[in-house]
mmCIF file of C-alpha atoms in Angstrom:
data_model
loop_
_atom_site.group_PDB
_atom_site.id
_atom_site.type_symbol
_atom_site.label_atom_id
_atom_site.label_comp_id
_atom_site.label_asym_id
_atom_site.label_seq_id
_atom_site.Cartn_x
_atom_site.Cartn_y
_atom_site.Cartn_z
ATOM 1 C CA MET A 256 -2.951 160.677 -43.660
ATOM 2 C CA LYS A 257 -1.210 158.293 -46.039
ATOM 3 C CA PRO A 258 -3.278 155.754 -47.985
ATOM 4 C CA SER A 259 -3.730 152.195 -46.800
ATOM 5 C CA LYS A 260 -1.332 149.644 -48.289
ATOM 6 C CA TYR A 261 -4.072 146.973 -48.245
ATOM 7 C CA PHE A 262 -7.300 148.736 -49.256
ATOM 8 C CA THR A 263 -8.597 151.132 -51.867
ATOM 9 C CA ASN A 264 -9.328 154.693 -50.744
ATOM 10 C CA ARG A 265 -12.957 154.238 -49.714
ATOM 11 C CA PHE A 266 -14.615 155.248 -46.494
ATOM 12 C CA LYS A 267 -15.827 151.717 -45.771
ATOM 13 C CA TYR A 268 -12.169 150.647 -45.348
ATOM 14 C CA PHE A 269 -11.028 153.735 -43.465
ATOM 15 C CA PHE A 270 -11.212 152.134 -40.010
ATOM 16 C CA LYS A 271 -9.366 149.020 -41.200
ATOM 17 C CA ARG A 272 -6.230 151.207 -41.026
ATOM 18 C CA PHE A 273 -6.413 150.909 -37.252
ATOM 19 C CA SER A 274 -6.942 147.143 -37.157
ATOM 20 C CA SER A 275 -4.322 144.802 -35.772
ATOM 21 C CA ASN A 276 -2.354 142.524 -38.093
ATOM 22 C CA GLU A 277 -4.222 139.518 -36.701
ATOM 23 C CA SER A 278 -7.585 141.160 -37.332
ATOM 24 C CA LEU A 279 -6.612 142.015 -40.931
ATOM 25 C CA PHE A 280 -5.307 138.481 -41.511
ATOM 26 C CA ASN A 281 -8.617 137.023 -40.285
ATOM 27 C CA TRP A 282 -10.643 139.496 -42.361
ATOM 28 C CA PHE A 283 -8.810 138.592 -45.581
ATOM 29 C CA ALA A 284 -9.032 134.868 -44.754
ATOM 30 C CA GLU A 285 -12.795 135.174 -44.281
ATOM 31 C CA LYS A 286 -13.172 137.120 -47.549
ATOM 32 C CA ALA A 287 -11.101 134.491 -49.416
ATOM 33 C CA GLY A 288 -13.528 131.750 -48.465
ATOM 34 C CA GLY A 289 -13.483 128.257 -47.034
ATOM 35 C CA GLU A 290 -11.436 125.155 -47.555
ATOM 36 C CA SER A 291 -10.016 124.095 -50.873
ATOM 37 C CA GLY A 292 -9.892 120.654 -52.442
ATOM 38 C CA ALA A 293 -7.478 117.875 -51.634
ATOM 39 C CA PHE A 294 -4.318 117.301 -53.644
ATOM 40 C CA ASP A 295 -1.638 114.652 -53.905
ATOM 41 C CA PHE A 296 1.775 116.192 -53.369
ATOM 42 C CA PRO A 297 4.186 115.866 -55.186
ATOM 43 C CA ASN A 298 2.158 114.126 -57.920
ATOM 44 C CA VAL A 299 0.083 117.282 -58.431
ATOM 45 C CA LEU A 300 3.201 118.930 -59.917
ATOM 46 C CA LYS A 301 3.884 116.259 -62.535
ATOM 47 C CA ASP A 302 3.029 116.984 -66.193
ATOM 48 C CA ASN A 303 3.414 120.760 -65.685
ATOM 49 C CA PRO A 304 -0.094 121.641 -64.391
ATOM 50 C CA LYS A 305 -1.575 125.113 -64.893
ATOM 51 C CA THR A 306 0.408 127.159 -62.416
ATOM 52 C CA LEU A 307 -0.018 130.690 -61.115
ATOM 53 C CA ILE A 308 3.271 132.243 -59.979
ATOM 54 C CA PHE A 309 3.402 135.270 -57.677
ATOM 55 C CA LEU A 310 6.818 136.855 -58.056
ATOM 56 C CA PRO A 311 8.258 138.824 -55.157
ATOM 57 C CA ARG A 312 8.454 142.601 -55.439
ATOM 58 C CA ASP A 313 12.216 142.361 -54.810
ATOM 59 C CA MET A 314 14.071 142.520 -58.156
ATOM 60 C CA GLU A 315 17.042 140.441 -56.980
ATOM 61 C CA HIS A 316 14.873 137.612 -55.625
ATOM 62 C CA SER A 317 12.659 137.586 -58.724
ATOM 63 C CA SER A 318 15.629 137.729 -61.045
ATOM 64 C CA SER A 319 17.384 134.774 -59.422
ATOM 65 C CA PHE A 320 14.177 132.697 -59.611
ATOM 66 C CA MET A 321 13.443 133.613 -63.224
ATOM 67 C CA ARG A 322 17.002 132.936 -64.384
ATOM 68 C CA ALA A 323 17.128 129.565 -62.634
ATOM 69 C CA MET A 324 13.843 128.275 -64.057
ATOM 70 C CA PRO A 325 13.863 126.934 -67.616
ATOM 71 C CA GLU A 326 11.782 128.775 -70.205
ATOM 72 C CA SER A 327 9.692 125.634 -70.729
ATOM 73 C CA PHE A 328 8.374 125.981 -67.167
ATOM 74 C CA PHE A 329 6.661 129.262 -68.032
ATOM 75 C CA ARG A 330 4.813 127.995 -71.119
ATOM 76 C CA GLY A 331 1.122 127.878 -70.292
ATOM 77 C CA ASN A 332 1.619 129.285 -66.799
ATOM 78 C CA LEU A 333 0.590 132.728 -65.573
ATOM 79 C CA VAL A 334 2.844 135.123 -63.652
ATOM 80 C CA VAL A 335 1.567 137.880 -61.359
ATOM 81 C CA ALA A 336 4.270 140.519 -60.972
ATOM 82 C CA HIS A 337 4.940 144.126 -60.076
ATOM 83 C CA GLU A 338 5.207 146.381 -63.134
ATOM 84 C CA SER A 339 8.920 146.980 -62.404
ATOM 85 C CA LEU A 340 9.547 143.310 -63.324
ATOM 86 C CA HIS A 341 8.083 143.589 -66.840
ATOM 87 C CA ALA A 342 11.391 143.240 -68.720
ATOM 88 C CA LEU A 343 12.474 140.312 -66.559
ATOM 89 C CA VAL A 344 9.241 138.380 -67.129
ATOM 90 C CA SER A 345 9.114 139.261 -70.831
ATOM 91 C CA ALA A 346 12.616 137.828 -71.327
ATOM 92 C CA LYS A 347 11.204 134.378 -70.459
ATOM 93 C CA ARG A 348 8.216 134.921 -72.774
ATOM 94 C CA ALA A 349 5.917 134.279 -69.849
ATOM 95 C CA LYS A 350 2.264 135.239 -69.870
ATOM 96 C CA ALA A 351 1.813 137.791 -67.088
ATOM 97 C CA VAL A 352 -0.484 140.154 -65.239
ATOM 98 C CA TYR A 353 1.159 143.294 -63.841
ATOM 99 C CA TYR A 354 0.206 145.682 -61.060
ATOM 100 C CA SER A 355 1.598 148.814 -59.396
ATOM 101 C CA ASP A 356 1.790 149.362 -55.641
ATOM 102 C CA GLN A 357 -1.419 151.431 -55.624
ATOM 103 C CA GLU A 358 -3.261 148.945 -57.862
ATOM 104 C CA CYS A 359 -2.588 145.890 -55.694
ATOM 105 C CA ARG A 360 -4.966 146.994 -52.965
ATOM 106 C CA TYR A 361 -8.261 145.278 -52.191
ATOM 107 C CA GLU A 362 -11.109 146.598 -54.413
ATOM 108 C CA GLU A 363 -8.926 148.790 -56.627
ATOM 109 C CA PRO A 364 -10.226 148.429 -60.222
ATOM 110 C CA VAL A 365 -6.994 146.758 -61.389
ATOM 111 C CA PHE A 366 -7.062 144.446 -58.355
ATOM 112 C CA VAL A 367 -10.614 143.360 -59.220
ATOM 113 C CA GLU A 368 -9.525 142.801 -62.835
ATOM 114 C CA ILE A 369 -6.525 140.703 -61.729
ATOM 115 C CA GLU A 370 -8.779 138.656 -59.440
ATOM 116 C CA GLN A 371 -11.130 137.968 -62.355
ATOM 117 C CA LYS A 372 -8.260 136.956 -64.684
ATOM 118 C CA ILE A 373 -6.878 134.598 -62.048
ATOM 119 C CA LYS A 374 -10.267 132.950 -61.520
ATOM 120 C CA GLU A 375 -10.741 132.565 -65.291
ATOM 121 C CA TYR A 376 -7.271 131.063 -65.591
ATOM 122 C CA ALA A 377 -8.278 128.440 -62.975
ATOM 123 C CA PRO A 378 -4.817 127.226 -61.914
ATOM 124 C CA GLN A 379 -4.223 123.844 -60.332
ATOM 125 C CA VAL A 380 -1.149 125.075 -58.440
ATOM 126 C CA VAL A 381 -0.089 128.434 -56.995
ATOM 127 C CA ILE A 382 3.539 129.258 -56.250
ATOM 128 C CA TYR A 383 3.939 132.233 -53.957
ATOM 129 C CA LEU A 384 7.412 133.737 -53.674
ATOM 130 C CA GLY A 385 8.508 136.545 -51.422
ATOM 131 C CA GLU A 386 7.162 138.027 -48.243
ATOM 132 C CA ALA A 387 3.553 137.742 -47.166
ATOM 133 C CA PHE A 388 1.314 140.562 -48.382
ATOM 134 C CA LEU A 389 -2.371 140.089 -47.535
ATOM 135 C CA PRO A 390 -3.980 141.252 -50.814
ATOM 136 C CA ARG A 391 -1.705 138.939 -52.870
ATOM 137 C CA LEU A 392 -2.248 136.074 -50.422
ATOM 138 C CA TYR A 393 -5.984 136.669 -50.832
ATOM 139 C CA LEU A 394 -5.564 136.372 -54.624
ATOM 140 C CA ALA A 395 -3.645 133.112 -54.184
ATOM 141 C CA LYS A 396 -6.491 131.650 -52.125
ATOM 142 C CA VAL A 397 -9.362 132.816 -54.347
ATOM 143 C CA SER A 398 -7.591 131.367 -57.401
ATOM 144 C CA GLY A 399 -9.298 128.089 -56.548
ATOM 145 C CA ALA A 400 -6.038 126.118 -56.815
ATOM 146 C CA PRO A 401 -6.085 123.197 -54.390
ATOM 147 C CA CYS A 402 -2.273 123.290 -54.016
ATOM 148 C CA ARG A 403 -0.867 126.668 -52.930
ATOM 149 C CA ILE A 404 2.865 126.560 -52.271
ATOM 150 C CA GLY A 405 4.950 129.013 -50.308
ATOM 151 C CA PHE A 406 8.467 128.820 -48.909
ATOM 152 C CA CYS A 407 8.832 128.912 -45.126
ATOM 153 C CA THR A 408 5.272 130.263 -44.912
ATOM 154 C CA GLU A 409 3.571 128.224 -42.206
ATOM 155 C CA SER A 410 2.067 131.423 -40.789
ATOM 156 C CA CYS A 411 0.234 132.068 -44.077
ATOM 157 C CA TYR A 412 -2.236 129.189 -43.746
ATOM 158 C CA PRO A 413 -5.059 129.072 -45.039
ATOM 159 C CA PHE A 414 -3.912 131.303 -47.919
ATOM 160 C CA LEU A 415 -0.999 128.956 -48.662
ATOM 161 C CA ASN A 416 -1.500 125.326 -47.692
ATOM 162 C CA LEU A 417 1.954 123.886 -48.377
ATOM 163 C CA SER A 418 5.206 125.304 -47.065
ATOM 164 C CA LEU A 419 8.433 124.013 -48.584
ATOM 165 C CA HIS A 420 11.865 124.478 -47.051
ATOM 166 C CA PRO A 421 14.702 124.345 -49.568
ATOM 167 C CA ASP A 422 17.693 123.156 -47.549
ATOM 168 C CA LYS A 423 20.741 123.762 -49.671
ATOM 169 C CA SER A 424 19.101 124.523 -52.995
ATOM 170 C CA SER A 425 17.107 127.508 -54.173
ATOM 171 C CA GLU A 426 13.349 127.684 -54.586
ATOM 172 C CA ALA A 427 13.797 127.344 -58.362
ATOM 173 C CA VAL A 428 15.985 124.237 -58.105
ATOM 174 C CA LEU A 429 13.523 122.577 -55.730
ATOM 175 C CA LEU A 430 10.543 123.393 -57.976
ATOM 176 C CA SER A 431 12.413 122.232 -61.101
ATOM 177 C CA GLN A 432 12.934 118.862 -59.428
ATOM 178 C CA TYR A 433 9.283 118.528 -58.437
ATOM 179 C CA TYR A 434 8.026 119.686 -61.856
ATOM 180 C CA GLY A 435 10.583 117.572 -63.699
ATOM 181 C CA VAL A 436 11.705 120.449 -65.939
ATOM 182 C CA LYS A 437 15.263 121.180 -67.005
#
């Protein structure tokens, strides 16, 4: 039997493999905790607040976002990325936390370490790019950031509490406008 994509290889999570997507979503939402604080959008993004950025696993998507964002945007912010994106993130001199596919599962030692680093970082804003993946959504929620932004992610509430829809521009262009960075 192949390992779970969401949980570490422990017996207590064995039966979660047979849970429905809705049941897993609710379980992670419960583990992530209750409501978060209020925020004033778009004013919360002014003055480049401490931001946690979850890059998508997809190299092309991540690359287009990273290239479009100015280097100044990454100063003081923290990026969470797959280890295959190391060179891309390093080129922007961004501070980052990396994981592998096996390490980004609930209760893996590296996952617990990433969770702790995120909590210590205490971001004010989370930007979540890419497709929904429950362990990373959980990390976004437990970060404590009152403003957690996704793109076309209405179905990811309560993990992400703001869903933006870039009409004709990219995610990076839209965020650059809100952050006021060039």
